[in-house]
PDB file of C-alpha atoms in Angstrom:
ATOM      1  CA  MET A  37     123.520  48.668-143.473  1.00 63.00           C
ATOM      2  CA  GLY A  38     121.414  52.126-143.427  1.00 90.00           C
ATOM      3  CA  VAL A  39     120.692  55.704-143.123  1.00 97.00           C
ATOM      4  CA  MET A  40     120.306  56.398-140.010  1.00 97.00           C
ATOM      5  CA  ARG A  41     119.285  59.880-140.184  1.00 97.00           C
ATOM      6  CA  ILE A  42     120.021  63.685-141.346  1.00 98.00           C
ATOM      7  CA  GLY A  43     123.311  64.606-140.473  1.00 98.00           C
ATOM      8  CA  HIS A  44     123.775  67.939-141.511  1.00 98.00           C
ATOM      9  CA  VAL A  45     122.550  70.696-144.124  1.00 98.00           C
ATOM     10  CA  ASN A  46     125.467  73.253-145.510  1.00 98.00           C
ATOM     11  CA  LEU A  47     123.428  76.715-146.438  1.00 98.00           C
ATOM     12  CA  ARG A  48     124.798  79.635-147.748  1.00 98.00           C
ATOM     13  CA  VAL A  49     124.471  83.116-146.463  1.00 98.00           C
ATOM     14  CA  MET A  50     125.701  86.673-147.825  1.00 98.00           C
ATOM     15  CA  ASP A  51     125.752  88.157-143.901  1.00 98.00           C
ATOM     16  CA  MET A  52     127.719  86.379-142.173  1.00 98.00           C
ATOM     17  CA  ASP A  53     127.203  88.117-138.517  1.00 98.00           C
ATOM     18  CA  ALA A  54     123.661  88.393-139.381  1.00 98.00           C
ATOM     19  CA  ALA A  55     123.092  84.923-139.808  1.00 98.00           C
ATOM     20  CA  LEU A  56     124.747  83.826-136.324  1.00 98.00           C
ATOM     21  CA  ARG A  57     122.794  86.208-134.985  1.00 98.00           C
ATOM     22  CA  HIS A  58     119.768  84.565-136.261  1.00 98.00           C
ATOM     23  CA  TYR A  59     120.452  81.119-136.163  1.00 98.00           C
ATOM     24  CA  ARG A  60     122.190  81.438-132.145  1.00 98.00           C
ATOM     25  CA  ASP A  61     119.918  83.980-130.969  1.00 98.00           C
ATOM     26  CA  VAL A  62     116.483  83.496-132.307  1.00 98.00           C
ATOM     27  CA  LEU A  63     116.708  79.743-132.987  1.00 98.00           C
ATOM     28  CA  GLY A  64     119.286  79.098-130.581  1.00 98.00           C
ATOM     29  CA  LEU A  65     121.666  76.811-131.510  1.00 98.00           C
ATOM     30  CA  LEU A  66     124.867  76.590-129.944  1.00 98.00           C
ATOM     31  CA  VAL A  67     128.192  77.680-131.942  1.00 98.00           C
ATOM     32  CA  GLN A  68     131.163  75.395-132.386  1.00 98.00           C
ATOM     33  CA  GLY A  69     133.598  77.152-134.448  1.00 96.00           C
ATOM     34  CA  SER A  70     134.791  78.187-137.332  1.00 97.00           C
ATOM     35  CA  ASP A  71     137.293  77.439-139.943  1.00 96.00           C
ATOM     36  CA  ASP A  72     139.760  79.387-142.601  1.00 95.00           C
ATOM     37  CA  SER A  73     137.249  79.497-145.243  1.00 96.00           C
ATOM     38  CA  GLY A  74     134.890  81.678-142.926  1.00 97.00           C
ATOM     39  CA  ALA A  75     132.485  79.001-142.516  1.00 98.00           C
ATOM     40  CA  PHE A  76     130.986  78.481-138.748  1.00 98.00           C
ATOM     41  CA  TYR A  77     129.310  75.320-137.223  1.00 98.00           C
ATOM     42  CA  LEU A  78     126.480  74.708-134.875  1.00 98.00           C
ATOM     43  CA  LYS A  79     124.483  71.934-133.545  1.00 98.00           C
ATOM     44  CA  GLY A  80     121.071  72.038-131.195  1.00 98.00           C
ATOM     45  CA  TRP A  81     121.237  71.517-127.783  1.00 98.00           C
ATOM     46  CA  ASP A  82     120.105  67.977-127.660  1.00 98.00           C
ATOM     47  CA  GLU A  83     122.538  66.946-130.499  1.00 98.00           C
ATOM     48  CA  TRP A  84     125.743  65.308-129.827  1.00 98.00           C
ATOM     49  CA  ASP A  85     127.627  65.601-133.320  1.00 98.00           C
ATOM     50  CA  LYS A  86     129.932  68.840-133.791  1.00 98.00           C
ATOM     51  CA  TYR A  87     127.690  70.533-136.194  1.00 98.00           C
ATOM     52  CA  SER A  88     124.355  69.995-137.890  1.00 98.00           C
ATOM     53  CA  VAL A  89     124.404  73.400-139.426  1.00 98.00           C
ATOM     54  CA  MET A  90     127.129  74.717-141.785  1.00 98.00           C
ATOM     55  CA  LEU A  91     126.833  78.245-142.257  1.00 98.00           C
ATOM     56  CA  SER A  92     129.256  78.989-145.564  1.00 98.00           C
ATOM     57  CA  PRO A  93     129.753  82.767-146.883  1.00 98.00           C
ATOM     58  CA  SER A  94     128.157  83.583-150.397  1.00 98.00           C
ATOM     59  CA  ASP A  95     127.098  86.096-152.617  1.00 97.00           C
ATOM     60  CA  ARG A  96     123.522  83.871-152.827  1.00 98.00           C
ATOM     61  CA  ALA A  97     121.619  82.307-150.728  1.00 98.00           C
ATOM     62  CA  GLY A  98     121.176  78.622-150.992  1.00 98.00           C
ATOM     63  CA  MET A  99     122.112  74.967-150.253  1.00 98.00           C
ATOM     64  CA  ASN A 100     125.177  73.512-150.952  1.00 98.00           C
ATOM     65  CA  HIS A 101     124.776  70.281-149.836  1.00 98.00           C
ATOM     66  CA  VAL A 102     122.846  67.699-147.226  1.00 98.00           C
ATOM     67  CA  ALA A 103     124.547  65.067-145.829  1.00 98.00           C
ATOM     68  CA  TYR A 104     123.150  61.946-143.944  1.00 98.00           C
ATOM     69  CA  LYS A 105     124.775  59.444-141.320  1.00 98.00           C
ATOM     70  CA  VAL A 106     125.026  55.892-141.905  1.00 98.00           C
ATOM     71  CA  GLU A 107     125.650  53.335-139.157  1.00 97.00           C
ATOM     72  CA  TYR A 108     128.712  52.270-140.404  1.00 97.00           C
ATOM     73  CA  ASP A 109     131.952  53.037-142.254  1.00 97.00           C
ATOM     74  CA  SER A 110     131.283  50.275-144.788  1.00 97.00           C
ATOM     75  CA  ASP A 111     127.955  50.926-145.763  1.00 97.00           C
ATOM     76  CA  LEU A 112     129.223  53.771-147.933  1.00 98.00           C
ATOM     77  CA  ASP A 113     131.237  50.931-149.877  1.00 97.00           C
ATOM     78  CA  LEU A 114     127.678  49.517-149.600  1.00 97.00           C
ATOM     79  CA  PHE A 115     125.396  52.540-151.402  1.00 98.00           C
ATOM     80  CA  LYS A 116     128.457  53.543-153.735  1.00 98.00           C
ATOM     81  CA  ASP A 117     127.268  50.223-155.583  1.00 98.00           C
ATOM     82  CA  ARG A 118     123.715  50.480-155.166  1.00 97.00           C
ATOM     83  CA  LEU A 119     123.674  53.973-156.489  1.00 98.00           C
ATOM     84  CA  ALA A 120     125.914  52.622-159.310  1.00 98.00           C
ATOM     85  CA  GLU A 121     122.985  50.398-160.383  1.00 98.00           C
ATOM     86  CA  HIS A 122     120.735  53.132-160.236  1.00 98.00           C
ATOM     87  CA  GLY A 123     123.109  54.756-162.958  1.00 97.00           C
ATOM     88  CA  VAL A 124     124.111  57.159-160.234  1.00 98.00           C
ATOM     89  CA  ASP A 125     128.224  57.981-160.154  1.00 97.00           C
ATOM     90  CA  ALA A 126     128.956  58.028-156.551  1.00 98.00           C
ATOM     91  CA  LEU A 127     132.747  59.147-155.345  1.00 98.00           C
ATOM     92  CA  LEU A 128     133.834  58.375-151.884  1.00 98.00           C
ATOM     93  CA  GLU A 129     135.773  61.792-150.318  1.00 98.00           C
ATOM     94  CA  PRO A 130     138.864  60.816-147.612  1.00 98.00           C
ATOM     95  CA  ALA A 131     138.458  61.504-144.225  1.00 98.00           C
ATOM     96  CA  SER A 132     138.198  65.575-143.613  1.00 96.00           C
ATOM     97  CA  HIS A 133     136.357  66.451-147.284  1.00 97.00           C
ATOM     98  CA  LEU A 134     133.530  66.905-145.175  1.00 98.00           C
ATOM     99  CA  PRO A 135     134.549  68.739-142.374  1.00 97.00           C
ATOM    100  CA  PHE A 136     134.873  67.070-138.772  1.00 98.00           C
ATOM    101  CA  CYS A 137     134.095  63.935-140.548  1.00 98.00           C
ATOM    102  CA  GLY A 138     135.629  60.893-141.547  1.00 98.00           C
ATOM    103  CA  ARG A 139     135.049  58.979-145.428  1.00 98.00           C
ATOM    104  CA  SER A 140     131.865  60.437-146.995  1.00 98.00           C
ATOM    105  CA  LEU A 141     129.949  59.632-150.283  1.00 98.00           C
ATOM    106  CA  ARG A 142     129.037  62.349-152.647  1.00 98.00           C
ATOM    107  CA  PHE A 143     126.765  62.127-155.554  1.00 98.00           C
ATOM    108  CA  SER A 144     123.976  64.278-156.755  1.00 98.00           C
ATOM    109  CA  LEU A 145     120.338  63.084-156.975  1.00 98.00           C
ATOM    110  CA  PRO A 146     118.089  63.180-160.116  1.00 98.00           C
ATOM    111  CA  SER A 147     117.044  66.993-158.952  1.00 98.00           C
ATOM    112  CA  GLY A 148     120.682  67.941-159.583  1.00 98.00           C
ATOM    113  CA  HIS A 149     121.329  68.586-155.170  1.00 98.00           C
ATOM    114  CA  GLU A 150     124.695  67.620-153.834  1.00 98.00           C
ATOM    115  CA  MET A 151     124.194  64.836-151.315  1.00 98.00           C
ATOM    116  CA  TYR A 152     126.450  63.408-149.138  1.00 98.00           C
ATOM    117  CA  LEU A 153     126.579  59.687-146.781  1.00 98.00           C
ATOM    118  CA  TYR A 154     128.565  59.804-143.611  1.00 98.00           C
ATOM    119  CA  ALA A 155     129.383  57.211-141.142  1.00 98.00           C
ATOM    120  CA  ASP A 156     131.593  58.973-138.867  1.00 98.00           C
ATOM    121  CA  LYS A 157     131.504  63.006-137.334  1.00 98.00           C
ATOM    122  CA  GLU A 158     133.400  64.016-134.383  1.00 98.00           C
ATOM    123  CA  ARG A 159     131.880  64.057-131.179  1.00 98.00           C
ATOM    124  CA  VAL A 160     131.115  66.353-128.461  1.00 98.00           C
ATOM    125  CA  GLY A 161     127.607  65.584-126.548  1.00 97.00           C
ATOM    126  CA  LYS A 162     125.065  67.266-125.560  1.00 97.00           C
ATOM    127  CA  ALA A 163     124.667  70.336-123.721  1.00 96.00           C
ATOM    128  CA  VAL A 164     123.265  68.534-120.614  1.00 96.00           C
ATOM    129  CA  GLY A 165     125.638  65.796-120.765  1.00 96.00           C
ATOM    130  CA  ASP A 166     124.886  61.771-120.962  1.00 94.00           C
ATOM    131  CA  GLN A 167     125.006  61.173-116.752  1.00 95.00           C
ATOM    132  CA  ASN A 168     122.351  62.067-114.865  1.00 97.00           C
ATOM    133  CA  PRO A 169     121.331  64.532-117.270  1.00 96.00           C
ATOM    134  CA  ASP A 170     118.906  67.746-116.301  1.00 96.00           C
ATOM    135  CA  PRO A 171     115.792  67.806-119.179  1.00 95.00           C
ATOM    136  CA  TRP A 172     116.969  70.721-120.678  1.00 94.00           C
ATOM    137  CA  PRO A 173     120.550  73.178-120.170  1.00 96.00           C
ATOM    138  CA  ASP A 174     120.575  76.290-118.773  1.00 95.00           C
ATOM    139  CA  GLY A 175     121.419  79.503-120.514  1.00 94.00           C
ATOM    140  CA  LEU A 176     119.315  78.629-123.880  1.00 95.00           C
ATOM    141  CA  LYS A 177     118.563  81.375-126.088  1.00 97.00           C
ATOM    142  CA  GLY A 178     115.755  82.584-128.608  1.00 97.00           C
ATOM    143  CA  ALA A 179     113.805  79.283-129.396  1.00 97.00           C
ATOM    144  CA  GLY A 180     115.941  76.925-127.776  1.00 97.00           C
ATOM    145  CA  ALA A 181     115.862  74.316-130.871  1.00 97.00           C
ATOM    146  CA  HIS A 182     116.521  70.796-130.039  1.00 98.00           C
ATOM    147  CA  TRP A 183     118.032  69.339-133.643  1.00 98.00           C
ATOM    148  CA  LEU A 184     117.871  69.669-137.385  1.00 98.00           C
ATOM    149  CA  ASP A 185     114.817  67.802-138.402  1.00 97.00           C
ATOM    150  CA  HIS A 186     114.409  67.427-141.747  1.00 97.00           C
ATOM    151  CA  VAL A 187     114.857  69.549-145.170  1.00 98.00           C
ATOM    152  CA  ALA A 188     112.299  70.465-147.647  1.00 98.00           C
ATOM    153  CA  LEU A 189     113.852  70.203-151.549  1.00 98.00           C
ATOM    154  CA  GLN A 190     112.835  71.696-154.681  1.00 98.00           C
ATOM    155  CA  CYS A 191     112.738  69.767-157.415  1.00 98.00           C
ATOM    156  CA  PRO A 192     112.368  70.382-161.442  1.00 98.00           C
ATOM    157  CA  PHE A 193     109.220  69.282-161.921  1.00 98.00           C
ATOM    158  CA  ASP A 194     106.930  69.774-165.353  1.00 97.00           C
ATOM    159  CA  PRO A 195     105.553  66.435-166.492  1.00 95.00           C
ATOM    160  CA  GLU A 196     104.166  68.023-169.605  1.00 94.00           C
ATOM    161  CA  LYS A 197     107.613  67.735-171.059  1.00 97.00           C
ATOM    162  CA  GLY A 198     108.669  64.453-168.904  1.00 96.00           C
ATOM    163  CA  VAL A 199     110.085  65.897-166.485  1.00 97.00           C
ATOM    164  CA  ASN A 200     109.427  64.824-162.777  1.00 98.00           C
ATOM    165  CA  THR A 201     112.426  64.866-160.626  1.00 98.00           C
ATOM    166  CA  VAL A 202     110.356  64.487-157.447  1.00 98.00           C
ATOM    167  CA  ALA A 203     109.248  61.367-158.582  1.00 98.00           C
ATOM    168  CA  ASP A 204     112.757  60.280-159.341  1.00 98.00           C
ATOM    169  CA  ASN A 205     114.504  61.570-156.595  1.00 98.00           C
ATOM    170  CA  CYS A 206     111.769  59.329-154.504  1.00 98.00           C
ATOM    171  CA  ARG A 207     112.599  56.336-156.147  1.00 98.00           C
ATOM    172  CA  LEU A 208     116.118  56.554-155.956  1.00 98.00           C
ATOM    173  CA  LEU A 209     116.250  56.786-152.362  1.00 98.00           C
ATOM    174  CA  ARG A 210     113.597  53.938-151.720  1.00 98.00           C
ATOM    175  CA  GLU A 211     115.487  51.519-154.299  1.00 98.00           C
ATOM    176  CA  ALA A 212     119.069  52.629-153.619  1.00 98.00           C
ATOM    177  CA  LEU A 213     119.229  53.882-149.893  1.00 98.00           C
ATOM    178  CA  GLY A 214     116.276  52.441-148.648  1.00 97.00           C
ATOM    179  CA  PHE A 215     114.240  55.201-147.227  1.00 98.00           C
ATOM    180  CA  TYR A 216     110.650  54.838-147.042  1.00 98.00           C
ATOM    181  CA  LEU A 217     107.710  56.991-147.985  1.00 98.00           C
ATOM    182  CA  SER A 218     105.034  58.482-145.690  1.00 97.00           C
ATOM    183  CA  GLU A 219     103.200  60.938-147.344  1.00 97.00           C
ATOM    184  CA  GLN A 220     102.854  61.798-151.248  1.00 98.00           C
ATOM    185  CA  VAL A 221     100.470  64.541-152.917  1.00 97.00           C
ATOM    186  CA  LEU A 222      99.356  62.834-156.373  1.00 97.00           C
ATOM    187  CA  VAL A 223      97.839  64.813-159.099  1.00 96.00           C
ATOM    188  CA  GLY A 224      96.772  65.372-162.424  1.00 94.00           C
ATOM    189  CA  PRO A 225      93.612  64.387-164.315  1.00 92.00           C
ATOM    190  CA  ASP A 226      93.985  60.443-163.204  1.00 92.00           C
ATOM    191  CA  ALA A 227      95.909  61.208-160.016  1.00 94.00           C
ATOM    192  CA  ASP A 228      98.811  59.307-160.933  1.00 95.00           C
ATOM    193  CA  ILE A 229     101.785  62.046-160.916  1.00 97.00           C
ATOM    194  CA  GLN A 230     103.434  62.181-157.723  1.00 97.00           C
ATOM    195  CA  ALA A 231     104.469  65.813-157.236  1.00 97.00           C
ATOM    196  CA  VAL A 232     105.281  65.818-153.512  1.00 97.00           C
ATOM    197  CA  ALA A 233     106.980  63.238-151.755  1.00 98.00           C
ATOM    198  CA  PHE A 234     107.728  62.503-148.038  1.00 98.00           C
ATOM    199  CA  LEU A 235     110.272  59.722-146.717  1.00 98.00           C
ATOM    200  CA  PHE A 236     111.537  58.441-143.291  1.00 97.00           C
ATOM    201  CA  ARG A 237     114.710  57.018-142.430  1.00 96.00           C
ATOM    202  CA  THR A 238     113.446  57.271-138.107  1.00 94.00           C
ATOM    203  CA  SER A 239     110.723  57.197-136.863  1.00 93.00           C
ATOM    204  CA  THR A 240     109.176  60.489-137.504  1.00 91.00           C
ATOM    205  CA  PRO A 241     107.062  61.772-140.841  1.00 93.00           C
ATOM    206  CA  HIS A 242     109.532  62.434-142.789  1.00 95.00           C
ATOM    207  CA  ASP A 243     113.914  63.413-142.570  1.00 97.00           C
ATOM    208  CA  ILE A 244     113.486  64.959-146.070  1.00 98.00           C
ATOM    209  CA  ALA A 245     111.131  65.908-148.511  1.00 98.00           C
ATOM    210  CA  PHE A 246     111.228  67.013-152.471  1.00 98.00           C
ATOM    211  CA  LEU A 247     108.576  69.498-153.459  1.00 98.00           C
ATOM    212  CA  PRO A 248     107.762  70.613-157.349  1.00 97.00           C
ATOM    213  CA  ALA A 249     109.395  73.746-158.567  1.00 97.00           C
ATOM    214  CA  PRO A 250     111.044  75.199-161.979  1.00 97.00           C
ATOM    215  CA  THR A 251     114.412  74.613-160.550  1.00 97.00           C
ATOM    216  CA  CYS A 252     116.941  73.065-157.775  1.00 97.00           C
ATOM    217  CA  GLY A 253     116.918  74.611-154.571  1.00 98.00           C
ATOM    218  CA  ILE A 254     115.712  74.106-150.963  1.00 98.00           C
ATOM    219  CA  HIS A 255     112.372  74.968-149.985  1.00 98.00           C
ATOM    220  CA  HIS A 256     113.457  75.087-145.857  1.00 98.00           C
ATOM    221  CA  ALA A 257     115.288  73.406-143.443  1.00 98.00           C
ATOM    222  CA  SER A 258     113.547  72.604-140.101  1.00 98.00           C
ATOM    223  CA  PHE A 259     114.402  72.350-136.804  1.00 98.00           C
ATOM    224  CA  PHE A 260     112.513  70.691-133.625  1.00 97.00           C
ATOM    225  CA  LEU A 261     110.593  71.688-130.702  1.00 97.00           C
ATOM    226  CA  ASP A 262     108.873  70.250-128.411  1.00 94.00           C
ATOM    227  CA  GLY A 263     105.324  71.661-128.539  1.00 93.00           C
ATOM    228  CA  TRP A 264     102.776  73.840-129.570  1.00 94.00           C
ATOM    229  CA  SER A 265     103.596  76.399-126.473  1.00 95.00           C
ATOM    230  CA  ASP A 266     107.255  76.191-128.001  1.00 96.00           C
ATOM    231  CA  VAL A 267     106.090  77.089-131.270  1.00 95.00           C
ATOM    232  CA  LEU A 268     104.217  80.375-129.932  1.00 96.00           C
ATOM    233  CA  LYS A 269     107.085  81.213-127.600  1.00 96.00           C
ATOM    234  CA  ALA A 270     109.524  80.696-131.011  1.00 97.00           C
ATOM    235  CA  ALA A 271     106.643  83.027-132.754  1.00 97.00           C
ATOM    236  CA  ASP A 272     106.914  85.597-129.657  1.00 97.00           C
ATOM    237  CA  VAL A 273     111.238  85.349-130.012  1.00 97.00           C
ATOM    238  CA  MET A 274     111.287  86.103-133.763  1.00 97.00           C
ATOM    239  CA  ALA A 275     108.808  88.847-133.081  1.00 97.00           C
ATOM    240  CA  LYS A 276     110.709  90.791-130.845  1.00 97.00           C
ATOM    241  CA  ASN A 277     113.758  90.623-133.617  1.00 97.00           C
ATOM    242  CA  ARG A 278     112.231  91.338-136.173  1.00 97.00           C
ATOM    243  CA  VAL A 279     112.420  88.275-138.449  1.00 98.00           C
ATOM    244  CA  LYS A 280     110.526  87.970-141.368  1.00 97.00           C
ATOM    245  CA  ILE A 281     107.713  84.954-140.952  1.00 97.00           C
ATOM    246  CA  ASP A 282     106.232  83.855-144.046  1.00 96.00           C
ATOM    247  CA  VAL A 283     103.808  81.749-142.123  1.00 95.00           C
ATOM    248  CA  THR A 284     102.528  82.242-138.645  1.00 95.00           C
ATOM    249  CA  PRO A 285     102.044  79.293-135.933  1.00 95.00           C
ATOM    250  CA  THR A 286      99.348  76.599-137.748  1.00 95.00           C
ATOM    251  CA  ARG A 287      99.345  73.100-137.932  1.00 93.00           C
ATOM    252  CA  HIS A 288     100.634  70.609-141.375  1.00 94.00           C
ATOM    253  CA  GLY A 289      97.599  68.132-142.507  1.00 91.00           C
ATOM    254  CA  ILE A 290     100.641  66.634-143.999  1.00 94.00           C
ATOM    255  CA  THR A 291     102.693  64.950-141.014  1.00 94.00           C
ATOM    256  CA  ARG A 292     100.487  66.605-138.785  1.00 93.00           C
ATOM    257  CA  GLY A 293     103.244  68.977-137.810  1.00 91.00           C
ATOM    258  CA  GLU A 294     102.965  72.085-135.461  1.00 95.00           C
ATOM    259  CA  THR A 295     105.158  74.605-137.311  1.00 95.00           C
ATOM    260  CA  ILE A 296     106.118  78.447-138.306  1.00 97.00           C
ATOM    261  CA  TYR A 297     107.613  79.659-141.193  1.00 97.00           C
ATOM    262  CA  PHE A 298     110.386  82.249-141.235  1.00 98.00           C
ATOM    263  CA  PHE A 299     113.427  83.000-143.463  1.00 98.00           C
ATOM    264  CA  ASP A 300     117.093  83.587-142.087  1.00 98.00           C
ATOM    265  CA  PRO A 301     118.842  87.039-143.040  1.00 98.00           C
ATOM    266  CA  SER A 302     119.753  85.874-146.507  1.00 98.00           C
ATOM    267  CA  GLY A 303     116.217  85.044-147.640  1.00 98.00           C
ATOM    268  CA  ASN A 304     117.045  81.162-146.821  1.00 98.00           C
ATOM    269  CA  ARG A 305     113.664  79.723-145.515  1.00 98.00           C
ATOM    270  CA  ASN A 306     113.662  77.980-141.670  1.00 98.00           C
ATOM    271  CA  GLU A 307     111.094  76.428-139.856  1.00 97.00           C
ATOM    272  CA  THR A 308     110.402  75.387-136.380  1.00 96.00           C
ATOM    273  CA  PHE A 309     108.369  72.046-136.480  1.00 92.00           C
ATOM    274  CA  ALA A 310     106.943  70.377-133.618  1.00 94.00           C
ATOM    275  CA  GLY A 311     105.077  67.518-132.221  1.00 79.00           C
ATOM    276  CA  LEU A 312     105.932  64.032-133.544  1.00 73.00           C
ATOM    277  CA  GLY A 313     102.966  63.684-136.058  1.00 79.00           C
ATOM    278  CA  TYR A 314     102.429  60.028-135.766  1.00 90.00           C
ATOM    279  CA  LEU A 315     104.856  56.679-135.544  1.00 92.00           C
ATOM    280  CA  ALA A 316     106.469  55.846-138.955  1.00 94.00           C
ATOM    281  CA  GLN A 317     107.310  52.598-139.718  1.00 95.00           C
ATOM    282  CA  PRO A 318     108.521  50.613-142.408  1.00 95.00           C
ATOM    283  CA  ASP A 319     105.286  49.190-143.139  1.00 96.00           C
ATOM    284  CA  MET A 320     103.366  51.938-142.249  1.00 96.00           C
ATOM    285  CA  PRO A 321     100.951  52.259-145.620  1.00 96.00           C
ATOM    286  CA  PRO A 322     101.749  55.662-147.091  1.00 97.00           C
ATOM    287  CA  ILE A 323      99.044  58.434-146.967  1.00 96.00           C
ATOM    288  CA  THR A 324      98.300  60.289-150.292  1.00 97.00           C
ATOM    289  CA  TRP A 325      96.745  63.478-150.744  1.00 96.00           C
ATOM    290  CA  THR A 326      94.815  64.381-153.356  1.00 95.00           C
ATOM    291  CA  GLU A 327      95.250  67.233-155.723  1.00 93.00           C
ATOM    292  CA  GLU A 328      91.712  69.000-154.362  1.00 94.00           C
ATOM    293  CA  ASN A 329      93.036  68.689-150.869  1.00 93.00           C
ATOM    294  CA  LEU A 330      96.694  69.943-151.591  1.00 92.00           C
ATOM    295  CA  TRP A 331      96.259  73.108-149.015  1.00 93.00           C
ATOM    296  CA  ARG A 332      94.437  71.289-146.668  1.00 93.00           C
ATOM    297  CA  GLY A 333      97.087  69.500-146.165  1.00 93.00           C
ATOM    298  CA  ILE A 334      99.539  72.098-146.346  1.00 94.00           C
ATOM    299  CA  PHE A 335      97.580  74.074-143.604  1.00 93.00           C
ATOM    300  CA  TYR A 336      95.230  72.535-142.116  1.00 93.00           C
ATOM    301  CA  HIS A 337      93.078  75.075-140.141  1.00 92.00           C
ATOM    302  CA  THR A 338      92.506  77.626-142.995  1.00 92.00           C
ATOM    303  CA  GLY A 339      93.054  75.296-146.193  1.00 91.00           C
ATOM    304  CA  GLU A 340      93.587  78.570-148.340  1.00 92.00           C
ATOM    305  CA  ALA A 341      96.629  78.480-150.460  1.00 90.00           C
ATOM    306  CA  HIS A 342      99.513  81.053-149.499  1.00 90.00           C
ATOM    307  CA  ASP A 343     101.532  81.855-152.646  1.00 88.00           C
ATOM    308  CA  SER A 344     104.622  82.690-151.522  1.00 89.00           C
ATOM    309  CA  PHE A 345     105.283  79.231-149.932  1.00 91.00           C
ATOM    310  CA  THR A 346     105.056  77.717-153.396  1.00 88.00           C
ATOM    311  CA  SER A 347     107.014  80.185-155.062  1.00 91.00           C
ATOM    312  CA  VAL A 348     109.463  81.580-152.899  1.00 93.00           C
ATOM    313  CA  TYR A 349     112.741  79.418-152.291  1.00 96.00           C
ATOM    314  CA  THR A 350     116.682  79.507-152.608  1.00 97.00           C
TER     315      THR A 350
END
């Protein structure tokens, strides 16, 4: 039984034509169709399920929900019970409640974010196929992102008022859903307040991250590239398309990832993330960063604060 990996993120966008140009032509995702609500479905060329990004038309930016894929349909019933043991009322939804998916389990994190678990989603295959495949497909656009890698969520955090949904989310995912803690940032006079948490279910440094904020939101959705040269090419693609870049190519100390941060036309922050960082395994001791080294952990090369990185989210 267990969560396997991130399944998809449902983002709100205010101009669908502009959003499609961005996710298709800049990130290089493949459009898989739309529905009667006006939502569009996209995937990376190296993904095999129907979609990993769902774009929903809206009058405001942000995230509707994030979904993770479990191994078996029966896991949904077991996770429903586990969540109930932790005081979380999860609702089993019928097939097709999540588009192109089987049954799903819907619940809210302590931070207020909506999360789904599901086992089955329509498969369309990789763009290179699964028999004698080439290493990459012809005709890729933009950065040519392989797959949706992770999301980072902004969580209400005010320790002076006893509010720390970063730690609450972390505890719930570890105890009820079997996630593992890879890295964290501890703050406070005694360095005992968990302000940032990175958790994983695969073998990469994080499949989800929780960051502190005044309110609930999404910090970024991240898309995987092979390596540093692909990150630089992605930056060129963004410059050619006049994409607003938040952080130019650099390296993280936390997760060791090679990265660019930038915004879609609605203001949702994206990331291209390259390199595996390190092998994350259940028996790996969590890595801890202290408050005085926070910015070195975020931007390893400069170690300097970047105000918009912590203050801007949707």
